[in-house]
CSV table of C-alpha atoms and ligand atoms in Angstrom, one decimal:
chain,number,residue,atom,x,y,z
F,1,MET,CA,7.9,-13.6,24.6
F,2,SER,CA,4.8,-13.6,26.6
F,3,GLU,CA,1.9,-15.0,25.4
F,4,THR,CA,-0.7,-13.3,27.4
F,5,VAL,CA,-1.5,-9.2,26.5
F,6,GLN,CA,0.7,-6.9,28.3
F,7,ASP,CA,-0.3,-3.9,30.2
F,8,LYS,CA,2.4,-1.9,28.8
F,9,VAL,CA,5.0,-2.2,26.1
F,10,ASP,CA,8.1,-0.6,24.9
F,11,PHE,CA,7.6,-0.5,21.4
F,12,LEU,CA,4.3,-0.3,19.6
F,13,VAL,CA,2.6,0.1,16.1
F,14,ILE,CA,-0.7,2.3,15.4
F,15,ALA,CA,-2.0,1.8,12.1
F,16,ASN,CA,-5.5,2.1,10.9
F,17,ARG,CA,-5.9,-1.8,10.4
F,18,LEU,CA,-4.9,-4.6,12.1
F,19,PRO,CA,-3.0,-7.2,10.0
F,20,VAL,CA,-6.1,-9.2,10.6
F,21,ASP,CA,-9.9,-8.2,9.7
F,22,ARG,CA,-12.9,-10.0,11.4
F,23,LYS,CA,-15.6,-10.5,9.2
F,24,ILE,CA,-19.3,-11.6,10.1
F,25,ASP,CA,-21.5,-13.3,7.4
F,26,ASP,CA,-25.1,-12.8,7.6
F,27,ASP,CA,-25.8,-16.1,9.5
F,28,GLY,CA,-23.3,-13.8,11.9
F,29,ASN,CA,-20.4,-16.3,11.7
F,30,VAL,CA,-17.1,-14.5,12.6
F,31,SER,CA,-14.0,-15.3,10.7
F,32,TRP,CA,-10.4,-13.5,10.8
F,33,LYS,CA,-9.0,-12.2,7.5
F,34,SER,CA,-5.4,-11.1,6.2
F,35,SER,CA,-6.0,-7.5,5.6
F,36,PRO,CA,-5.2,-6.3,2.0
F,37,GLY,CA,-2.7,-3.9,1.1
F,38,GLY,CA,0.8,-3.0,1.4
F,39,LEU,CA,1.1,-1.9,4.6
F,40,VAL,CA,0.6,-4.9,6.4
F,41,THR,CA,2.7,-7.1,4.0
F,42,ALA,CA,5.6,-4.9,5.2
F,43,LEU,CA,4.6,-4.5,8.7
F,44,GLU,CA,3.6,-8.1,9.8
F,45,PRO,CA,7.3,-9.5,9.6
F,46,VAL,CA,8.6,-6.6,11.5
F,47,MET,CA,6.4,-7.4,14.2
F,48,GLN,CA,6.9,-11.2,14.5
F,49,ARG,CA,10.7,-9.7,15.1
F,50,LYS,CA,10.5,-6.9,17.6
F,51,GLY,CA,7.3,-8.0,19.3
F,52,GLY,CA,5.3,-5.4,21.5
F,53,ALA,CA,1.9,-4.4,20.4
F,54,TRP,CA,-0.2,-3.3,17.4
F,55,ILE,CA,-3.1,-0.7,17.8
F,56,GLY,CA,-5.5,-0.5,14.9
F,57,TRP,CA,-9.2,-1.2,13.7
F,58,HIS,CA,-9.9,-4.7,13.3
F,59,GLY,CA,-12.2,-3.8,10.2
F,60,ALA,CA,-15.7,-4.3,11.4
F,61,PRO,CA,-18.3,-1.3,12.3
F,62,ASP,CA,-19.9,-0.9,15.8
F,63,GLU,CA,-17.7,-4.3,17.4
F,64,VAL,CA,-15.8,-3.7,20.9
F,65,VAL,CA,-13.2,-6.6,20.2
F,66,GLU,CA,-11.0,-7.7,23.0
F,67,PRO,CA,-6.9,-7.4,23.1
F,68,PHE,CA,-5.0,-10.8,21.9
F,69,HIS,CA,-2.2,-12.0,21.4
F,70,HIS,CA,-1.3,-12.9,17.7
F,71,ASP,CA,2.3,-14.5,16.4
F,72,GLY,CA,4.4,-13.2,18.7
F,73,TYR,CA,2.7,-9.5,19.5
F,74,ASP,CA,-0.6,-8.2,21.1
F,75,ILE,CA,-3.0,-7.0,19.1
F,76,HIS,CA,-5.4,-3.9,20.7
F,77,PRO,CA,-8.6,-3.9,18.5
F,78,VAL,CA,-10.1,0.1,18.3
F,79,PRO,CA,-13.3,0.2,17.5
F,80,LEU,CA,-15.2,2.5,14.8
F,81,SER,CA,-19.0,2.7,14.7
F,82,ALA,CA,-20.8,2.7,11.4
F,83,GLN,CA,-20.8,6.2,11.2
F,84,GLU,CA,-17.2,7.0,11.7
F,85,VAL,CA,-16.2,3.9,9.2
F,86,GLU,CA,-18.3,6.0,6.3
F,87,GLU,CA,-16.9,9.8,7.7
F,88,TYR,CA,-13.4,9.1,9.2
F,89,TYR,CA,-12.4,5.9,6.8
F,90,GLU,CA,-14.5,6.0,4.0
F,91,GLY,CA,-14.8,10.0,3.9
F,92,PHE,CA,-11.9,11.8,5.0
F,93,SER,CA,-9.2,9.4,5.0
F,94,ASN,CA,-10.3,8.0,1.2
F,95,ALA,CA,-12.4,10.3,-0.4
F,96,THR,CA,-10.6,13.6,0.7
F,97,LEU,CA,-7.0,12.4,1.5
F,98,TRP,CA,-6.3,9.4,-1.0
F,99,PRO,CA,-7.4,11.1,-4.2
F,100,LEU,CA,-5.6,14.6,-2.9
F,101,TYR,CA,-2.4,12.6,-1.9
F,102,HIS,CA,-2.1,10.9,-5.5
F,103,ASP,CA,-2.4,14.1,-7.7
F,104,CYS,CA,-5.9,14.5,-7.5
F,105,ILE,CA,-6.9,11.6,-10.3
F,106,VAL,CA,-10.0,12.0,-9.2
F,107,GLU,CA,-11.6,15.0,-7.4
F,108,PRO,CA,-11.2,14.9,-3.7
F,109,VAL,CA,-14.3,15.5,-1.7
F,110,PHE,CA,-14.5,18.1,1.3
F,111,HIS,CA,-17.1,17.6,3.9
F,112,ARG,CA,-17.1,19.4,7.5
F,113,GLU,CA,-18.5,16.5,9.0
F,114,TRP,CA,-15.9,14.2,7.8
F,115,TRP,CA,-13.1,16.2,9.4
F,116,ASP,CA,-14.7,16.2,12.5
F,117,ALA,CA,-15.0,12.7,12.8
F,118,PHE,CA,-11.6,12.2,11.7
F,119,GLN,CA,-10.0,14.5,14.7
F,120,LYS,CA,-12.4,12.5,16.9
F,121,VAL,CA,-11.0,8.6,15.7
F,122,ASN,CA,-7.4,10.3,15.5
F,123,LYS,CA,-8.0,11.4,19.1
F,124,ARG,CA,-9.3,7.7,19.8
F,125,PHE,CA,-6.0,6.3,18.4
F,126,ALA,CA,-3.9,8.5,20.6
F,127,GLU,CA,-5.6,7.7,23.5
F,128,GLN,CA,-5.6,3.9,23.3
F,129,ALA,CA,-1.6,4.5,22.3
F,130,ALA,CA,-1.4,6.8,25.6
F,131,ARG,CA,-2.5,3.9,27.7
F,132,GLN,CA,-0.5,0.8,25.9
F,133,ALA,CA,3.0,2.5,25.9
F,134,SER,CA,5.5,2.3,28.9
F,135,GLU,CA,7.4,5.1,29.8
F,136,GLY,CA,9.8,6.6,26.9
F,137,ALA,CA,8.5,4.1,25.0
F,138,THR,CA,8.8,3.9,20.8
F,139,VAL,CA,5.6,4.7,18.9
F,140,TRP,CA,5.7,3.9,15.4
F,141,VAL,CA,2.4,5.7,13.6
F,142,GLN,CA,1.3,4.6,10.2
F,143,ASP,CA,0.0,6.6,7.4
F,144,TYR,CA,-2.5,9.2,6.0
F,145,GLN,CA,-5.8,7.5,8.3
F,146,LEU,CA,-3.6,8.7,11.3
F,147,ASN,CA,-2.4,12.1,10.3
F,148,LEU,CA,-3.4,13.8,13.8
F,149,VAL,CA,-2.0,11.2,15.8
F,150,PRO,CA,1.4,12.4,16.7
F,151,LYS,CA,0.2,15.7,18.1
F,152,TYR,CA,-2.5,14.3,19.8
F,153,LEU,CA,-0.3,11.5,21.2
F,154,ARG,CA,2.6,14.4,22.3
F,155,GLN,CA,0.2,16.6,24.1
F,156,MET,CA,-0.8,13.4,26.0
F,157,ARG,CA,2.7,12.0,26.7
F,158,PRO,CA,5.4,14.1,26.1
F,159,ASP,CA,7.9,11.4,27.1
F,160,LEU,CA,7.3,9.0,24.2
F,161,ARG,CA,9.8,9.0,21.1
F,162,ILE,CA,7.0,9.5,18.2
F,163,GLY,CA,7.6,8.3,14.5
F,164,PHE,CA,5.1,8.9,11.8
F,165,PHE,CA,5.6,7.0,8.4
F,166,LEU,CA,3.3,7.9,5.2
F,167,HIS,CA,3.1,4.9,2.8
F,168,ILE,CA,1.3,7.1,0.2
F,169,PRO,CA,2.6,9.6,-2.0
F,170,PHE,CA,2.8,13.4,-0.4
F,171,PRO,CA,1.3,16.2,-2.9
F,172,PRO,CA,3.2,19.1,-4.3
F,173,ILE,CA,2.3,22.3,-2.2
F,174,GLU,CA,0.2,23.3,-5.1
F,175,LEU,CA,-2.2,20.6,-5.2
F,176,TYR,CA,-2.0,20.3,-1.0
F,177,SER,CA,-3.5,23.9,-0.5
F,178,ARG,CA,-6.2,23.0,-1.5
F,179,LEU,CA,-7.0,21.3,1.4
F,180,PRO,CA,-9.5,23.3,3.9
F,181,TRP,CA,-7.4,21.6,6.8
F,182,ARG,CA,-4.1,22.0,5.6
F,183,GLU,CA,-2.5,23.5,9.1
F,184,GLU,CA,-4.1,21.1,11.1
F,185,LEU,CA,-2.6,18.3,9.3
F,186,VAL,CA,1.2,19.6,9.2
F,187,GLU,CA,0.7,20.5,12.7
F,188,GLY,CA,-0.7,16.9,13.4
F,189,LEU,CA,2.7,15.4,11.4
F,190,LEU,CA,5.6,17.9,12.9
F,191,GLY,CA,4.4,16.4,16.5
F,192,ALA,CA,6.2,13.7,15.7
F,193,ASP,CA,10.2,13.4,16.2
F,194,LEU,CA,10.7,11.9,12.8
F,195,VAL,CA,8.2,11.9,9.9
F,196,GLY,CA,9.3,9.4,7.0
F,197,PHE,CA,8.0,9.5,3.4
F,198,GLN,CA,8.7,6.7,0.5
F,199,THR,CA,10.8,9.3,-1.7
F,200,PRO,CA,12.7,12.2,-1.3
F,201,GLY,CA,10.4,14.2,-3.4
F,202,ALA,CA,7.5,13.7,-1.1
F,203,ALA,CA,9.8,14.4,2.1
F,204,ALA,CA,11.0,17.5,-0.1
F,205,ASN,CA,7.2,18.8,-0.5
F,206,PHE,CA,6.5,18.0,3.1
F,207,GLN,CA,9.6,20.4,4.4
F,208,ARG,CA,8.4,22.9,2.2
F,209,LEU,CA,4.9,23.3,3.9
F,210,ALA,CA,6.4,22.8,7.4
F,211,LYS,CA,8.7,25.9,6.8
F,212,ARG,CA,5.7,27.6,6.0
F,213,ARG,CA,4.2,27.4,9.9
F,214,PRO,CA,5.2,30.1,11.9
F,215,GLY,CA,7.6,30.1,13.8
F,216,VAL,CA,9.0,26.8,12.3
F,217,THR,CA,12.6,26.6,10.8
F,218,ALA,CA,13.1,23.8,8.2
F,219,ALA,CA,16.0,23.0,6.0
F,220,ARG,CA,18.1,20.0,4.9
F,221,GLY,CA,15.6,17.4,6.6
F,222,ARG,CA,15.0,19.1,10.0
F,223,ALA,CA,12.5,21.1,11.2
F,224,HIS,CA,12.6,23.7,14.1
F,225,THR,CA,9.4,24.0,16.3
F,226,PRO,CA,8.6,26.9,18.4
F,227,ASP,CA,8.3,24.6,21.4
F,228,GLY,CA,12.3,23.7,20.8
F,229,ARG,CA,11.8,20.5,19.2
F,230,THR,CA,13.5,19.2,16.1
F,231,VAL,CA,11.6,17.1,13.8
F,232,VAL,CA,13.5,15.0,11.3
F,233,ILE,CA,11.9,14.5,7.8
F,234,ARG,CA,13.6,12.1,5.3
F,235,ASP,CA,12.6,9.3,2.9
F,236,PHE,CA,12.9,5.6,4.1
F,237,PRO,CA,11.6,3.7,1.0
F,238,ILE,CA,9.4,0.7,1.9
F,239,SER,CA,10.1,-3.1,0.9
F,240,ILE,CA,9.3,-6.4,1.6
F,241,ASP,CA,10.4,-9.7,3.5
F,242,SER,CA,12.5,-10.7,0.2
F,243,ARG,CA,13.8,-13.9,1.5
F,244,GLY,CA,10.5,-15.2,2.9
F,245,PHE,CA,8.9,-14.3,-0.4
F,246,HIS,CA,11.5,-16.5,-2.4
F,247,GLU,CA,11.4,-19.3,0.0
F,248,LEU,CA,7.6,-19.5,-0.3
F,249,ALA,CA,7.3,-19.1,-4.3
F,250,THR,CA,10.5,-21.9,-4.5
F,251,SER,CA,8.7,-24.5,-1.7
F,252,GLU,CA,7.3,-27.6,-3.7
F,253,LYS,CA,3.9,-26.9,-2.5
F,254,VAL,CA,3.9,-23.6,-4.3
F,255,LYS,CA,5.9,-25.0,-7.1
F,256,ALA,CA,2.9,-27.7,-7.2
F,257,GLU,CA,0.4,-25.0,-7.1
F,258,ALA,CA,2.2,-23.3,-10.1
F,259,ILE,CA,1.9,-26.6,-12.0
F,260,LYS,CA,-1.5,-26.7,-11.3
F,261,LEU,CA,-2.2,-22.7,-12.3
F,262,ARG,CA,-0.8,-23.3,-15.8
F,263,GLU,CA,-2.6,-26.3,-16.6
F,264,ASP,CA,-6.1,-24.0,-15.4
F,265,LEU,CA,-5.2,-21.5,-17.6
F,266,GLY,CA,-4.6,-24.2,-20.4
F,267,ASN,CA,-0.6,-24.3,-20.5
F,268,PRO,CA,-0.6,-21.3,-22.8
F,269,GLY,CA,3.2,-19.8,-24.0
F,270,THR,CA,3.4,-16.9,-22.4
F,271,ILE,CA,1.5,-15.6,-19.1
F,272,ILE,CA,1.0,-11.7,-18.5
F,273,PHE,CA,-0.2,-11.0,-15.2
F,274,GLY,CA,-1.4,-7.9,-12.7
F,275,VAL,CA,-2.3,-8.2,-9.3
F,276,ASP,CA,-3.9,-5.1,-7.1
F,277,ARG,CA,-6.1,-3.7,-4.6
F,278,LEU,CA,-9.0,-2.6,-7.3
F,279,ASP,CA,-8.0,1.1,-7.0
F,280,TYR,CA,-8.2,3.9,-9.5
F,281,THR,CA,-4.5,4.9,-8.5
F,282,LYS,CA,-3.4,1.5,-10.2
F,283,GLY,CA,-3.5,2.2,-13.5
F,284,LEU,CA,-6.2,-0.6,-14.5
F,285,ARG,CA,-8.3,1.2,-17.0
F,286,GLN,CA,-5.4,2.0,-19.2
F,287,ARG,CA,-3.8,-1.2,-18.7
F,288,ILE,CA,-6.4,-3.6,-19.6
F,289,ARG,CA,-6.8,-1.3,-22.8
F,290,ALA,CA,-3.3,-1.7,-23.6
F,291,VAL,CA,-3.2,-5.3,-23.7
F,292,GLY,CA,-6.7,-5.7,-24.8
F,293,GLU,CA,-5.6,-3.7,-28.0
F,294,LEU,CA,-2.5,-5.7,-28.5
F,295,PHE,CA,-5.1,-9.1,-28.6
F,296,LYS,CA,-7.3,-7.2,-30.9
F,297,GLU,CA,-4.4,-5.9,-33.4
F,298,GLY,CA,-3.0,-9.5,-33.4
F,299,LYS,CA,0.0,-8.8,-32.2
F,300,LEU,CA,-0.8,-11.2,-29.1
F,301,ASP,CA,-2.4,-14.4,-29.9
F,302,PRO,CA,-4.9,-15.3,-27.4
F,303,HIS,CA,-3.9,-19.1,-28.3
F,304,GLU,CA,-0.4,-18.2,-27.1
F,305,VAL,CA,-0.8,-15.9,-24.6
F,306,VAL,CA,-3.3,-14.9,-21.4
F,307,PHE,CA,-3.3,-12.2,-19.4
F,308,LEU,CA,-4.3,-12.9,-15.7
F,309,GLN,CA,-5.2,-10.2,-13.7
F,310,LEU,CA,-6.5,-10.3,-10.0
F,311,ALA,CA,-8.0,-7.1,-8.4
F,312,THR,CA,-8.8,-7.6,-4.7
F,313,PRO,CA,-12.3,-5.5,-4.1
F,314,SER,CA,-11.1,-2.4,-1.8
F,315,ARG,CA,-13.4,0.3,-0.2
F,316,GLU,CA,-16.6,-0.7,-2.2
F,317,ARG,CA,-18.6,1.5,-0.6
F,318,VAL,CA,-16.8,4.7,-2.0
F,319,GLU,CA,-18.0,6.2,-5.0
F,320,GLU,CA,-15.4,6.3,-7.2
F,321,TYR,CA,-14.3,2.6,-6.3
F,322,LYS,CA,-17.8,1.5,-7.5
F,323,ILE,CA,-17.3,3.1,-11.0
F,324,LEU,CA,-13.8,1.7,-11.5
F,325,ARG,CA,-15.2,-1.9,-10.6
F,326,ASP,CA,-18.4,-1.2,-13.0
F,327,ASP,CA,-15.7,0.3,-15.8
F,328,ILE,CA,-13.1,-2.4,-15.5
F,329,ASN,CA,-16.2,-5.2,-15.5
F,330,LEU,CA,-17.2,-3.6,-18.6
F,331,LEU,CA,-14.0,-3.3,-20.3
F,332,VAL,CA,-13.0,-7.1,-19.6
F,333,GLY,CA,-16.4,-8.2,-20.9
F,334,GLN,CA,-15.5,-6.2,-24.1
F,335,ILE,CA,-12.3,-7.4,-25.0
F,336,ASN,CA,-13.1,-11.0,-24.2
F,337,SER,CA,-16.2,-10.7,-26.3
F,338,LYS,CA,-14.1,-10.1,-29.7
F,339,VAL,CA,-10.9,-11.6,-28.9
F,340,GLY,CA,-10.1,-15.5,-28.0
F,341,THR,CA,-12.7,-18.6,-28.0
F,342,ILE,CA,-14.9,-20.0,-25.6
F,343,ALA,CA,-12.0,-22.3,-24.4
F,344,ASN,CA,-9.6,-19.5,-24.8
F,345,ARG,CA,-9.8,-16.4,-22.7
F,346,ALA,CA,-7.5,-13.8,-24.0
F,347,LEU,CA,-8.2,-12.1,-20.5
F,348,VAL,CA,-8.9,-14.1,-17.3
F,349,TYR,CA,-10.0,-11.3,-14.8
F,350,ARG,CA,-10.6,-12.2,-11.0
F,351,ASN,CA,-12.3,-9.8,-8.5
F,352,GLU,CA,-10.4,-11.2,-5.5
F,353,SER,CA,-7.8,-11.8,-2.9
F,354,VAL,CA,-5.7,-15.0,-2.6
F,355,PRO,CA,-3.8,-16.7,0.2
F,356,ARG,CA,-0.2,-15.6,-0.3
F,357,GLU,CA,0.8,-19.3,-1.7
F,358,VAL,CA,-1.6,-18.9,-4.6
F,359,LEU,CA,-0.2,-15.3,-5.1
F,360,ALA,CA,3.2,-16.7,-5.1
F,361,ALA,CA,2.4,-19.3,-7.7
F,362,MET,CA,1.2,-16.8,-9.6
F,363,TYR,CA,4.3,-14.9,-10.2
F,364,GLN,CA,6.2,-18.1,-10.5
F,365,VAL,CA,4.0,-19.0,-13.5
F,366,ALA,CA,4.3,-15.1,-14.7
F,367,ASP,CA,6.6,-14.6,-17.9
F,368,LEU,CA,5.7,-10.9,-18.0
F,369,MET,CA,4.2,-8.8,-14.8
F,370,LEU,CA,2.6,-5.4,-15.2
F,371,VAL,CA,2.8,-3.3,-12.5
F,372,THR,CA,1.5,0.4,-14.2
F,373,PRO,CA,0.0,2.9,-11.3
F,374,VAL,CA,-0.9,6.5,-12.4
F,375,ARG,CA,0.4,7.4,-9.0
F,376,ASP,CA,1.5,4.9,-6.0
F,377,GLY,CA,3.7,5.5,-3.1
F,378,MET,CA,5.6,2.3,-3.7
F,379,ASN,CA,4.1,-0.5,-4.9
F,380,LEU,CA,5.2,-4.0,-2.9
F,381,VAL,CA,3.8,-6.0,-6.1
F,382,ALA,CA,6.7,-5.1,-8.2
F,383,LYS,CA,9.3,-5.8,-5.4
F,384,GLU,CA,7.4,-9.2,-4.6
F,385,TYR,CA,7.5,-10.3,-8.3
F,386,ILE,CA,11.3,-9.9,-8.6
F,387,ALA,CA,11.6,-11.6,-5.0
F,388,CYS,CA,9.6,-14.8,-6.2
F,389,ARG,CA,11.2,-14.9,-9.7
F,390,SER,CA,13.9,-17.6,-9.8
F,391,ASN,CA,13.6,-18.2,-13.6
F,392,ASP,CA,15.8,-15.1,-15.3
F,393,ASP,CA,13.5,-15.3,-18.3
F,394,SER,CA,11.3,-12.9,-17.0
F,395,ALA,CA,10.4,-9.1,-16.9
F,396,LEU,CA,8.6,-6.5,-15.3
F,397,VAL,CA,7.0,-3.3,-16.9
F,398,LEU,CA,7.1,-1.0,-14.3
F,399,SER,CA,5.2,2.8,-14.6
F,400,GLU,CA,7.5,5.6,-13.7
F,401,PHE,CA,4.9,7.1,-11.3
F,402,ALA,CA,5.6,4.0,-8.6
F,403,GLY,CA,7.7,5.1,-5.8
F,404,ALA,CA,9.4,1.5,-7.0
F,405,ALA,CA,10.6,2.9,-10.1
F,406,ARG,CA,13.2,5.2,-8.2
F,407,GLU,CA,15.0,1.4,-7.1
F,408,LEU,CA,14.1,-0.8,-9.7
F,409,LYS,CA,15.7,1.3,-12.7
F,410,GLN,CA,16.6,-1.8,-14.5
F,411,ALA,CA,12.6,-2.5,-14.8
F,412,TYR,CA,10.8,-1.6,-18.8
F,413,MET,CA,9.7,1.8,-17.8
F,414,VAL,CA,6.1,3.2,-19.0
F,415,ASN,CA,3.9,6.2,-18.7
F,416,PRO,CA,0.6,4.5,-18.6
F,417,TYR,CA,-1.3,7.6,-19.7
F,418,ASP,CA,0.5,7.0,-22.8
F,419,ILE,CA,-1.4,3.8,-24.0
F,420,ASP,CA,0.8,3.4,-27.6
F,421,GLY,CA,4.1,3.8,-25.2
F,422,MET,CA,2.7,1.3,-22.9
F,423,LYS,CA,1.9,-1.4,-25.9
F,424,ALA,CA,5.5,-0.8,-27.5
F,425,THR,CA,7.2,-1.4,-24.3
F,426,ILE,CA,4.8,-4.5,-23.5
F,427,MET,CA,6.0,-5.9,-26.8
F,428,LYS,CA,9.5,-5.2,-26.4
F,429,ALA,CA,9.7,-6.7,-22.6
F,430,LEU,CA,8.2,-10.0,-24.2
F,431,THR,CA,10.7,-10.0,-27.4
F,432,ASP,CA,13.9,-8.5,-26.0
F,433,SER,CA,16.8,-11.3,-25.8
F,434,PRO,CA,16.7,-13.5,-23.0
F,435,LYS,CA,20.4,-12.4,-22.0
F,436,LEU,CA,19.3,-8.7,-21.6
F,437,LYS,CA,16.1,-9.5,-19.7
F,438,ALA,CA,18.6,-12.0,-17.5
F,439,ARG,CA,21.1,-8.8,-16.8
F,440,LYS,CA,17.7,-6.7,-15.7
F,441,MET,CA,16.3,-9.3,-13.6
F,442,ARG,CA,19.9,-10.0,-11.8
F,443,ALA,CA,20.2,-6.3,-11.2
F,444,MET,CA,16.5,-5.5,-9.8
F,445,ARG,CA,17.2,-8.8,-7.6
F,446,ARG,CA,19.9,-7.8,-6.1
F,447,GLN,CA,18.5,-4.4,-4.9
F,448,VAL,CA,15.3,-6.2,-3.7
F,449,PHE,CA,17.3,-8.2,-1.8
F,450,ASP,CA,19.9,-5.9,-0.3
F,451,LYS,CA,17.1,-3.6,0.8
F,452,THR,CA,14.8,-5.6,2.4
F,453,ILE,CA,12.1,-4.6,4.8
F,454,ASP,CA,14.1,-5.3,7.7
F,455,VAL,CA,16.6,-2.7,6.7
F,456,TRP,CA,13.8,-0.1,6.0
F,457,ALA,CA,12.7,-0.8,9.8
F,458,ASP,CA,16.0,-0.6,11.4
F,459,SER,CA,16.8,2.3,9.5
F,460,PHE,CA,14.1,4.2,10.4
F,461,LEU,CA,14.1,2.9,13.9
F,462,THR,CA,17.5,3.8,14.4
F,463,GLU,CA,16.8,7.1,13.5
F,464,LEU,CA,14.0,7.6,15.7
F,465,GLU,CA,15.9,6.0,18.9
F,466,GLY,CA,18.8,8.2,18.1
F,467,HIS,CA,16.6,11.2,18.0
N,1,ADP,P1,-1.5,-1.2,-1.7
N,1,ADP,O1,-0.8,-0.8,-0.5
N,1,ADP,O2,-1.7,0.2,-2.3
N,1,ADP,O3,-2.9,-2.0,-1.9
N,1,ADP,P2,0.6,-2.7,-2.7
N,1,ADP,O4,1.5,-2.9,-4.4
N,1,ADP,O5,2.3,-1.5,-1.7
N,1,ADP,O6,0.2,-1.4,-3.0
N,1,ADP,O7,0.9,-3.5,-1.9
N,1,ADP,C1,-0.2,-4.5,-2.0
N,1,ADP,C2,-0.6,-5.9,-1.2
N,1,ADP,O8,-1.4,-6.3,-1.6
N,1,ADP,C3,0.7,-6.4,-1.8
N,1,ADP,O9,1.6,-7.4,-0.6
N,1,ADP,C4,-0.1,-7.8,-2.8
N,1,ADP,O10,0.8,-9.0,-2.4
N,1,ADP,C5,-1.3,-7.8,-1.8
N,1,ADP,N1,-2.1,-7.9,-3.1
N,1,ADP,C6,-2.7,-7.2,-3.6
N,1,ADP,N2,-3.9,-7.8,-4.7
N,1,ADP,C7,-3.8,-9.0,-4.0
N,1,ADP,C8,-4.4,-9.9,-4.7
N,1,ADP,N3,-6.0,-9.8,-5.3
N,1,ADP,N4,-5.0,-11.2,-3.6
N,1,ADP,C9,-3.7,-11.5,-2.6
N,1,ADP,N5,-2.6,-10.4,-2.3
N,1,ADP,C10,-3.0,-9.1,-2.9
N,2,F6P,O1,-0.8,1.1,1.5
N,2,F6P,C1,-1.7,2.0,1.5
N,2,F6P,C2,-2.9,1.9,1.9
N,2,F6P,O2,-4.1,2.7,2.3
N,2,F6P,C3,-2.5,1.5,3.8
N,2,F6P,O3,-2.6,2.3,4.5
N,2,F6P,C4,-4.2,0.3,4.1
N,2,F6P,O4,-4.1,-0.6,4.8
N,2,F6P,C5,-4.1,-0.2,2.3
N,2,F6P,O5,-3.4,0.8,1.4
N,2,F6P,C6,-5.4,-0.9,2.3
N,2,F6P,O6,-6.2,0.2,2.3
N,2,F6P,P1,-7.2,-0.1,3.3
N,2,F6P,O7,-6.8,-0.3,4.6
N,2,F6P,O8,-8.0,1.2,3.0
N,2,F6P,O9,-8.3,-1.4,2.9
């Protein structure tokens, strides 16, 4: 494989983010950090295997970065101005579409200037892909931030095979219809040959909308457009590099890290663990409240049990994320001031991102994993936990509103809005017989090791390339 950046490639991924973000500190020092979130976790191994190019934003405003070669594939950074970051990324992507697509957990904000910026930036991504793609290349567009790219790209390069995958939920028509630009966004996706979703429900929601477009007929996962094309609409539940995670978690380095971590936490009898981006979709308020009450009621003993919660800062300038950060800080403070001692904190809360080895060590020491989003396209954390566990005496508490619940059926399911129900399920997961827990873990492990990220990518690309 070539080590220099290629002029044109046969396979392209376009995502809002690159797998690495460029960070510049106050003294002007530049460093690259792994980007947060499930999209990068899932697609990095696919790119390492297939090669080609990844087009995306490098995470810093007002800066042009030259293309470079990284881990077996080319990287083409797309520049965004500070105003575009505000209007396209923080605004339209994360204050309009994100809440709308997550069942309006918080109120979506609609601004016409944000829509203008969204169109402009989507065009820029499409132009970059049109330049980099060789004749007849396969282009795989990722996620809601680039919803209009399939249509723009088809106009520029009708020779390309274009796939689109939505990593987040797709809402029911009744909620989607609030969007002032709903027609344009549906048209945007119909520019693709294949539109993939995390669940069959999401695919069905989109098909219903597609059918409403003038001249479009749609049934059984196929939409026929007025220009004579067929767009396949299907679910492709995303996954992880299960073996990679398992090998990492069972490596000597991570085992040593796990021993140290357990010691740092005071060698408690039981460790409960949660790790998320600090996002209001993740159900952190409900989860922390539920565990806090169990401590306060004496059902969990702070001398015996520690709840470790990691929350990576995310979209920090968006209003609802600021509110969430303050709410969680307050809630954690309230709980720790009432339960535990100076030496024994009941709740260890870290507002940070950790390297993958440290995360693997955390999965290794966690007797109970809490994954309780109020809405989530898939949730890869749940799958990572299962892949990293070598000990059967562990349990996963999982929200029924995560896409992963369709596959990890043996998890301890909860409705995160039902705090009492969640408390009861947490206690059950802690006290059920080791035999029952082992049976559940084995079944979930089979699922996670059968349906890996390679299976996901291959099934999407086989469908796209056979189109
Ligand atoms: P989302 O894509 O909404 O962030 P997912 O659960 O699908 O949610 O993916 C999150 C990804 O980010 C996982 O791969 C997880 O390991 C990683 N991650 C989340 N929080 C942290 C953290 N604090 N430190 C390191 N990695 C994290
Ligand atoms: O997985 C959903 C997603 O929105 C990705 O598209 C994104 O990269 C990730 O979460 C993290 O969010 P952000 O890129 O806004 O930090």
